[in-house]
Amino acid sequence: MIGVVDRDFVRIGKSKIHGTGVFAKRAIHRGARIIDYQGLRVRKEILLEHQALGLTSLRYVFNLNDTEAIDGEQEGNAARFVNHSCEPNCVMYVFDETPYLYSLRDIRRGEELTFDYRLRPAFKKRITQKDKLAHPCNCGAEHCRGTMIYTRSRKPSKILSE
Ligand SMILES: [Zn+2]
């Protein structure tokens, strides 16, 4: 079944988490490959040039590896609209340089699909508080860490307490 992606799993709609989201069009079993993350494959330095040229906002970039990314805003599909959650029902796995969204558990029809973005800066290594504050999370999960930035701790973030 490698390479076969059933896009019939999903529909796009208005999200309670953020803007546009992706929802289960029908019940999805745990471990199902739901959709691949399409977009322009591009070196990260080039991506910054594209941003400067107004070709992309960098809002839908999937980090492939140290040098390459996939920009869902350019040539992307519905996968770019899957929102972040700190307690997601899906996970993104990369096979042969292509990210695929898989269900982590059984998902009911109509549920919003999410994965943990684990955002990291494109180039610099250290994550600062400023980075975390710049990418707040509104996923609503019980153990929301308060930021879409990847932190090792799953505990709620201190810096974002009300
Ligand atoms: Zn969260």
Tab-separated table of N, CA and C in Angstrom, residues 17-128:
chain	number	residue	atom	x	y	z
A	17	ILE	N	-9.730	25.410	17.137
A	17	ILE	CA	-8.363	25.634	17.627
A	17	ILE	C	-7.770	26.874	16.961
A	18	HIS	N	-7.809	26.871	15.632
A	18	HIS	CA	-7.207	27.989	14.915
A	18	HIS	C	-7.656	27.979	13.453
A	19	GLY	N	-8.247	29.065	13.013
A	19	GLY	CA	-8.575	29.270	11.596
A	19	GLY	C	-9.214	28.075	10.916
A	20	THR	N	-8.547	27.607	9.858
A	20	THR	CA	-9.016	26.459	9.093
A	20	THR	C	-8.393	25.189	9.661
A	21	GLY	N	-9.199	24.137	9.715
A	21	GLY	CA	-8.681	22.861	10.200
A	21	GLY	C	-9.070	21.728	9.276
A	22	VAL	N	-8.574	20.542	9.594
A	22	VAL	CA	-8.873	19.335	8.811
A	22	VAL	C	-9.615	18.353	9.714
A	23	PHE	N	-10.707	17.814	9.201
A	23	PHE	CA	-11.594	16.972	9.991
A	23	PHE	C	-11.759	15.602	9.354
A	24	ALA	N	-12.072	14.627	10.211
A	24	ALA	CA	-12.310	13.265	9.716
A	24	ALA	C	-13.653	13.227	9.001
A	25	LYS	N	-13.633	12.865	7.740
A	25	LYS	CA	-14.847	12.785	6.940
A	25	LYS	C	-15.645	11.527	7.309
A	26	ARG	N	-14.931	10.561	7.851
A	26	ARG	CA	-15.548	9.317	8.310
A	26	ARG	C	-14.671	8.750	9.418
A	27	ALA	N	-15.140	7.720	10.093
A	27	ALA	CA	-14.351	7.123	11.173
A	27	ALA	C	-13.014	6.627	10.623
A	28	ILE	N	-11.955	6.871	11.377
A	28	ILE	CA	-10.614	6.463	10.945
A	28	ILE	C	-10.037	5.550	12.033
A	29	HIS	N	-9.557	4.395	11.626
A	29	HIS	CA	-8.965	3.476	12.599
A	29	HIS	C	-7.571	3.925	12.986
A	30	ARG	N	-7.174	3.503	14.175
A	30	ARG	CA	-5.820	3.776	14.656
A	30	ARG	C	-4.796	3.202	13.669
A	31	GLY	N	-3.740	3.991	13.423
A	31	GLY	CA	-2.662	3.502	12.566
A	31	GLY	C	-2.890	3.695	11.082
A	32	ALA	N	-3.948	4.381	10.713
A	32	ALA	CA	-4.225	4.602	9.288
A	32	ALA	C	-3.353	5.731	8.740
A	33	ARG	N	-2.911	5.538	7.500
A	33	ARG	CA	-2.208	6.617	6.806
A	33	ARG	C	-3.275	7.506	6.187
A	34	ILE	N	-3.327	8.746	6.623
A	34	ILE	CA	-4.457	9.605	6.268
A	34	ILE	C	-4.176	10.480	5.052
A	35	ILE	N	-3.057	11.148	5.057
A	35	ILE	CA	-2.762	12.074	3.950
A	35	ILE	C	-1.259	12.376	3.943
A	36	ASP	N	-0.741	12.648	2.768
A	36	ASP	CA	0.665	13.061	2.678
A	36	ASP	C	0.747	14.584	2.696
A	37	TYR	N	1.879	15.084	3.140
A	37	TYR	CA	2.066	16.533	3.234
A	37	TYR	C	2.722	17.015	1.952
A	38	GLN	N	1.924	17.624	1.081
A	38	GLN	CA	2.453	18.085	-0.202
A	38	GLN	C	2.881	19.538	-0.120
A	39	GLY	N	3.725	19.900	-1.049
A	39	GLY	CA	4.187	21.279	-1.119
A	39	GLY	C	5.495	21.359	-1.879
A	40	LEU	N	5.963	22.574	-2.034
A	40	LEU	CA	7.214	22.799	-2.750
A	40	LEU	C	8.385	22.366	-1.868
A	41	ARG	N	9.209	21.453	-2.412
A	41	ARG	CA	10.421	21.046	-1.703
A	41	ARG	C	11.502	22.072	-1.987
A	42	VAL	N	12.060	22.611	-0.936
A	42	VAL	CA	12.953	23.740	-1.141
A	42	VAL	C	13.999	23.805	-0.028
A	43	ARG	N	15.195	24.249	-0.410
A	43	ARG	CA	16.231	24.439	0.611
A	43	ARG	C	15.825	25.622	1.482
A	44	LYS	N	16.181	25.545	2.754
A	44	LYS	CA	15.702	26.559	3.695
A	44	LYS	C	16.166	27.976	3.359
A	45	GLU	N	17.392	28.106	2.847
A	45	GLU	CA	17.865	29.459	2.492
A	45	GLU	C	16.991	30.037	1.383
A	46	ILE	N	16.611	29.171	0.438
A	46	ILE	CA	15.777	29.613	-0.681
A	46	ILE	C	14.396	30.031	-0.172
A	47	LEU	N	13.926	29.284	0.820
A	47	LEU	CA	12.619	29.587	1.398
A	47	LEU	C	12.590	31.010	1.964
A	48	LEU	N	13.682	31.400	2.590
A	48	LEU	CA	13.747	32.762	3.132
A	48	LEU	C	13.729	33.791	2.000
A	49	GLU	N	14.330	33.441	0.882
A	49	GLU	CA	14.277	34.334	-0.285
A	49	GLU	C	12.842	34.419	-0.815
A	50	HIS	N	12.163	33.268	-0.834
A	50	HIS	CA	10.762	33.261	-1.259
A	50	HIS	C	9.910	34.144	-0.356
A	51	GLN	N	10.205	34.114	0.926
A	51	GLN	CA	9.469	34.955	1.863
A	51	GLN	C	9.712	36.435	1.545
A	52	ALA	N	10.972	36.756	1.297
A	52	ALA	CA	11.330	38.141	0.970
A	52	ALA	C	10.627	38.604	-0.309
A	53	LEU	N	10.408	37.663	-1.229
A	53	LEU	CA	9.749	37.986	-2.504
A	53	LEU	C	8.216	37.964	-2.391
A	54	GLY	N	7.722	37.610	-1.212
A	54	GLY	CA	6.271	37.566	-1.012
A	54	GLY	C	5.606	36.325	-1.565
A	55	LEU	N	6.384	35.291	-1.867
A	55	LEU	CA	5.819	34.045	-2.421
A	55	LEU	C	5.240	33.145	-1.329
A	56	THR	N	5.697	33.373	-0.102
A	56	THR	CA	5.222	32.547	1.016
A	56	THR	C	5.284	33.332	2.322
A	57	SER	N	4.391	32.935	3.236
A	57	SER	CA	4.401	33.554	4.563
A	57	SER	C	5.160	32.690	5.569
A	58	LEU	N	5.568	31.518	5.143
A	58	LEU	CA	6.234	30.516	5.997
A	58	LEU	C	5.305	29.921	7.051
A	59	ARG	N	3.996	30.099	6.857
A	59	ARG	CA	3.060	29.579	7.853
A	59	ARG	C	2.844	28.075	7.732
A	60	TYR	N	3.142	27.535	6.572
A	60	TYR	CA	2.833	26.120	6.333
A	60	TYR	C	4.073	25.318	5.943
A	61	VAL	N	5.156	25.605	6.623
A	61	VAL	CA	6.414	24.935	6.285
A	61	VAL	C	6.619	23.699	7.154
A	62	PHE	N	6.884	22.587	6.511
A	62	PHE	CA	7.228	21.373	7.232
A	62	PHE	C	8.739	21.185	7.143
A	63	ASN	N	9.356	21.037	8.310
A	63	ASN	CA	10.796	20.891	8.398
A	63	ASN	C	11.173	19.444	8.044
A	64	LEU	N	11.817	19.236	6.901
A	64	LEU	CA	12.158	17.861	6.496
A	64	LEU	C	13.431	17.367	7.156
A	65	ASN	N	14.461	18.181	7.084
A	65	ASN	CA	15.762	17.835	7.675
A	65	ASN	C	16.560	19.119	7.872
A	66	ASP	N	17.863	18.997	8.099
A	66	ASP	CA	18.675	20.178	8.405
A	66	ASP	C	18.682	21.213	7.282
A	67	THR	N	18.538	20.757	6.042
A	67	THR	CA	18.695	21.687	4.929
A	67	THR	C	17.418	21.931	4.134
A	68	GLU	N	16.502	20.966	4.168
A	68	GLU	CA	15.337	21.037	3.286
A	68	GLU	C	14.011	21.147	4.037
A	69	ALA	N	13.064	21.809	3.377
A	69	ALA	CA	11.729	21.930	3.946
A	69	ALA	C	10.694	21.737	2.839
A	70	ILE	N	9.442	21.542	3.258
A	70	ILE	CA	8.333	21.471	2.309
A	70	ILE	C	7.419	22.641	2.630
A	71	ASP	N	7.189	23.484	1.638
A	71	ASP	CA	6.317	24.637	1.852
A	71	ASP	C	4.909	24.335	1.338
A	72	GLY	N	3.998	24.096	2.269
A	72	GLY	CA	2.623	23.758	1.916
A	72	GLY	C	1.852	24.926	1.314
A	73	GLU	N	2.380	26.121	1.479
A	73	GLU	CA	1.704	27.287	0.906
A	73	GLU	C	1.914	27.336	-0.608
A	74	GLN	N	2.987	26.723	-1.057
A	74	GLN	CA	3.279	26.637	-2.485
A	74	GLN	C	3.085	25.171	-2.894
A	75	GLU	N	2.093	24.938	-3.756
A	75	GLU	CA	1.816	23.588	-4.275
A	75	GLU	C	1.345	22.612	-3.200
A	76	GLY	N	0.773	23.135	-2.115
A	76	GLY	CA	0.367	22.266	-1.025
A	76	GLY	C	-1.033	21.697	-1.163
A	77	ASN	N	-1.374	20.774	-0.258
A	77	ASN	CA	-2.710	20.167	-0.224
A	77	ASN	C	-3.355	20.440	1.147
A	78	ALA	N	-4.419	19.713	1.438
A	78	ALA	CA	-5.164	19.930	2.680
A	78	ALA	C	-4.302	19.731	3.931
A	79	ALA	N	-3.254	18.925	3.820
A	79	ALA	CA	-2.430	18.609	4.996
A	79	ALA	C	-1.868	19.862	5.666
A	80	ARG	N	-1.691	20.934	4.887
A	80	ARG	CA	-1.130	22.142	5.483
A	80	ARG	C	-2.065	22.765	6.514
A	81	PHE	N	-3.338	22.410	6.473
A	81	PHE	CA	-4.307	22.996	7.400
A	81	PHE	C	-4.498	22.179	8.676
A	82	VAL	N	-3.807	21.062	8.799
A	82	VAL	CA	-3.932	20.277	10.037
A	82	VAL	C	-3.321	21.084	11.175
A	83	ASN	N	-4.128	21.326	12.202
A	83	ASN	CA	-3.669	22.160	13.306
A	83	ASN	C	-2.810	21.396	14.302
A	84	HIS	N	-2.110	22.177	15.104
A	84	HIS	CA	-1.293	21.622	16.186
A	84	HIS	C	-2.150	21.303	17.407
A	85	SER	N	-1.801	20.236	18.099
A	85	SER	CA	-2.317	20.017	19.444
A	85	SER	C	-1.218	19.415	20.298
A	86	CYS	N	-1.225	19.782	21.586
A	86	CYS	CA	-0.256	19.198	22.519
A	86	CYS	C	-0.649	17.763	22.882
A	87	GLU	N	-1.928	17.419	22.670
A	87	GLU	CA	-2.395	16.037	22.850
A	87	GLU	C	-3.100	15.608	21.568
A	88	PRO	N	-2.308	15.355	20.542
A	88	PRO	CA	-2.852	15.141	19.194
A	88	PRO	C	-3.472	13.762	19.002
A	89	ASN	N	-4.302	13.631	17.962
A	89	ASN	CA	-4.840	12.311	17.606
A	89	ASN	C	-4.090	11.717	16.410
A	90	CYS	N	-3.137	12.493	15.877
A	90	CYS	CA	-2.340	12.009	14.743
A	90	CYS	C	-0.868	12.318	14.967
A	91	VAL	N	-0.041	11.725	14.112
A	91	VAL	CA	1.397	11.986	14.159
A	91	VAL	C	1.895	12.033	12.712
A	92	MET	N	2.915	12.842	12.477
A	92	MET	CA	3.483	12.937	11.135
A	92	MET	C	4.768	12.107	11.103
A	93	TYR	N	4.801	11.097	10.228
A	93	TYR	CA	6.008	10.299	10.034
A	93	TYR	C	6.543	10.564	8.645
A	94	VAL	N	7.858	10.619	8.526
A	94	VAL	CA	8.475	10.852	7.229
A	94	VAL	C	9.031	9.541	6.682
A	95	PHE	N	8.563	9.145	5.486
A	95	PHE	CA	9.111	7.986	4.793
A	95	PHE	C	9.584	8.428	3.422
A	96	ASP	N	10.799	8.056	3.067
A	96	ASP	CA	11.345	8.432	1.763
A	96	ASP	C	11.140	9.923	1.494
A	97	GLU	N	11.473	10.726	2.518
A	97	GLU	CA	11.436	12.187	2.360
A	97	GLU	C	10.032	12.736	2.152
A	98	THR	N	9.024	11.938	2.428
A	98	THR	CA	7.650	12.436	2.358
A	98	THR	C	6.972	12.257	3.708
A	99	PRO	N	6.447	13.361	4.274
A	99	PRO	CA	5.729	13.241	5.539
A	99	PRO	C	4.302	12.736	5.309
A	100	TYR	N	3.870	11.814	6.159
A	100	TYR	CA	2.510	11.281	6.104
A	100	TYR	C	1.867	11.434	7.478
A	101	LEU	N	0.598	11.781	7.460
A	101	LEU	CA	-0.163	11.889	8.700
A	101	LEU	C	-0.796	10.532	9.011
A	102	TYR	N	-0.530	10.029	10.206
A	102	TYR	CA	-1.098	8.756	10.666
A	102	TYR	C	-1.955	8.994	11.900
A	103	SER	N	-3.011	8.207	12.038
A	103	SER	CA	-3.841	8.309	13.245
A	103	SER	C	-3.180	7.569	14.401
A	104	LEU	N	-3.171	8.209	15.559
A	104	LEU	CA	-2.584	7.610	16.764
A	104	LEU	C	-3.597	6.762	17.530
A	105	ARG	N	-4.859	6.977	17.223
A	105	ARG	CA	-5.944	6.235	17.890
A	105	ARG	C	-7.136	6.232	16.941
A	106	ASP	N	-8.177	5.508	17.332
A	106	ASP	CA	-9.407	5.555	16.534
A	106	ASP	C	-9.961	6.975	16.594
A	107	ILE	N	-10.392	7.478	15.466
A	107	ILE	CA	-10.906	8.844	15.384
A	107	ILE	C	-12.343	8.803	14.895
A	108	ARG	N	-13.199	9.533	15.577
A	108	ARG	CA	-14.620	9.551	15.197
A	108	ARG	C	-14.835	10.460	13.991
A	109	ARG	N	-15.886	10.187	13.257
A	109	ARG	CA	-16.272	11.055	12.145
A	109	ARG	C	-16.518	12.461	12.697
A	110	GLY	N	-15.977	13.471	12.039
A	110	GLY	CA	-16.196	14.852	12.447
A	110	GLY	C	-15.149	15.412	13.387
A	111	GLU	N	-14.304	14.561	13.955
A	111	GLU	CA	-13.249	15.043	14.858
A	111	GLU	C	-12.197	15.818	14.077
A	112	GLU	N	-11.672	16.862	14.705
A	112	GLU	CA	-10.576	17.578	14.052
A	112	GLU	C	-9.283	16.775	14.188
A	113	LEU	N	-8.516	16.718	13.107
A	113	LEU	CA	-7.234	16.011	13.126
A	113	LEU	C	-6.138	16.976	13.556
A	114	THR	N	-5.242	16.492	14.391
A	114	THR	CA	-4.152	17.336	14.888
A	114	THR	C	-2.870	16.514	14.985
A	115	PHE	N	-1.760	17.211	14.941
A	115	PHE	CA	-0.486	16.574	15.317
A	115	PHE	C	0.353	17.588	16.079
A	116	ASP	N	1.344	17.093	16.758
A	116	ASP	CA	2.200	17.972	17.558
A	116	ASP	C	3.259	18.565	16.640
A	117	TYR	N	3.176	19.882	16.413
A	117	TYR	CA	4.097	20.520	15.459
A	117	TYR	C	5.557	20.428	15.901
A	118	ARG	N	5.769	20.442	17.214
A	118	ARG	CA	7.151	20.438	17.730
A	118	ARG	C	8.002	21.456	16.977
A	119	LEU	N	7.508	22.649	16.894
A	119	LEU	CA	8.197	23.700	16.138
A	119	LEU	C	9.610	23.905	16.641
A	120	ARG	N	10.500	24.082	15.687
A	120	ARG	CA	11.884	24.402	16.011
A	120	ARG	C	12.332	25.517	15.092
A	121	PRO	N	13.250	26.351	15.563
A	121	PRO	CA	13.769	27.385	14.659
A	121	PRO	C	14.441	26.712	13.455
A	122	ALA	N	14.363	27.342	12.294
A	122	ALA	CA	14.909	26.747	11.066
A	122	ALA	C	16.417	26.573	11.133
A	123	PHE	N	17.098	27.525	11.730
A	123	PHE	CA	18.563	27.445	11.723
A	123	PHE	C	19.192	27.423	13.113
A	124	LYS	N	18.859	28.387	13.923
A	124	LYS	CA	19.560	28.467	15.208
A	124	LYS	C	19.160	27.311	16.113
A	125	LYS	N	20.034	26.961	16.996
A	125	LYS	CA	19.837	25.771	17.803
A	125	LYS	C	19.026	26.029	19.077
A	126	ARG	N	19.326	27.108	19.750
A	126	ARG	CA	18.706	27.320	21.061
A	126	ARG	C	17.299	27.880	20.961
A	127	ILE	N	16.415	27.361	21.789
A	127	ILE	CA	15.048	27.871	21.833
A	127	ILE	C	14.932	28.816	23.024
A	128	THR	N	14.442	30.001	22.750
A	128	THR	CA	14.335	31.001	23.805
A	128	THR	C	12.879	31.141	24.255
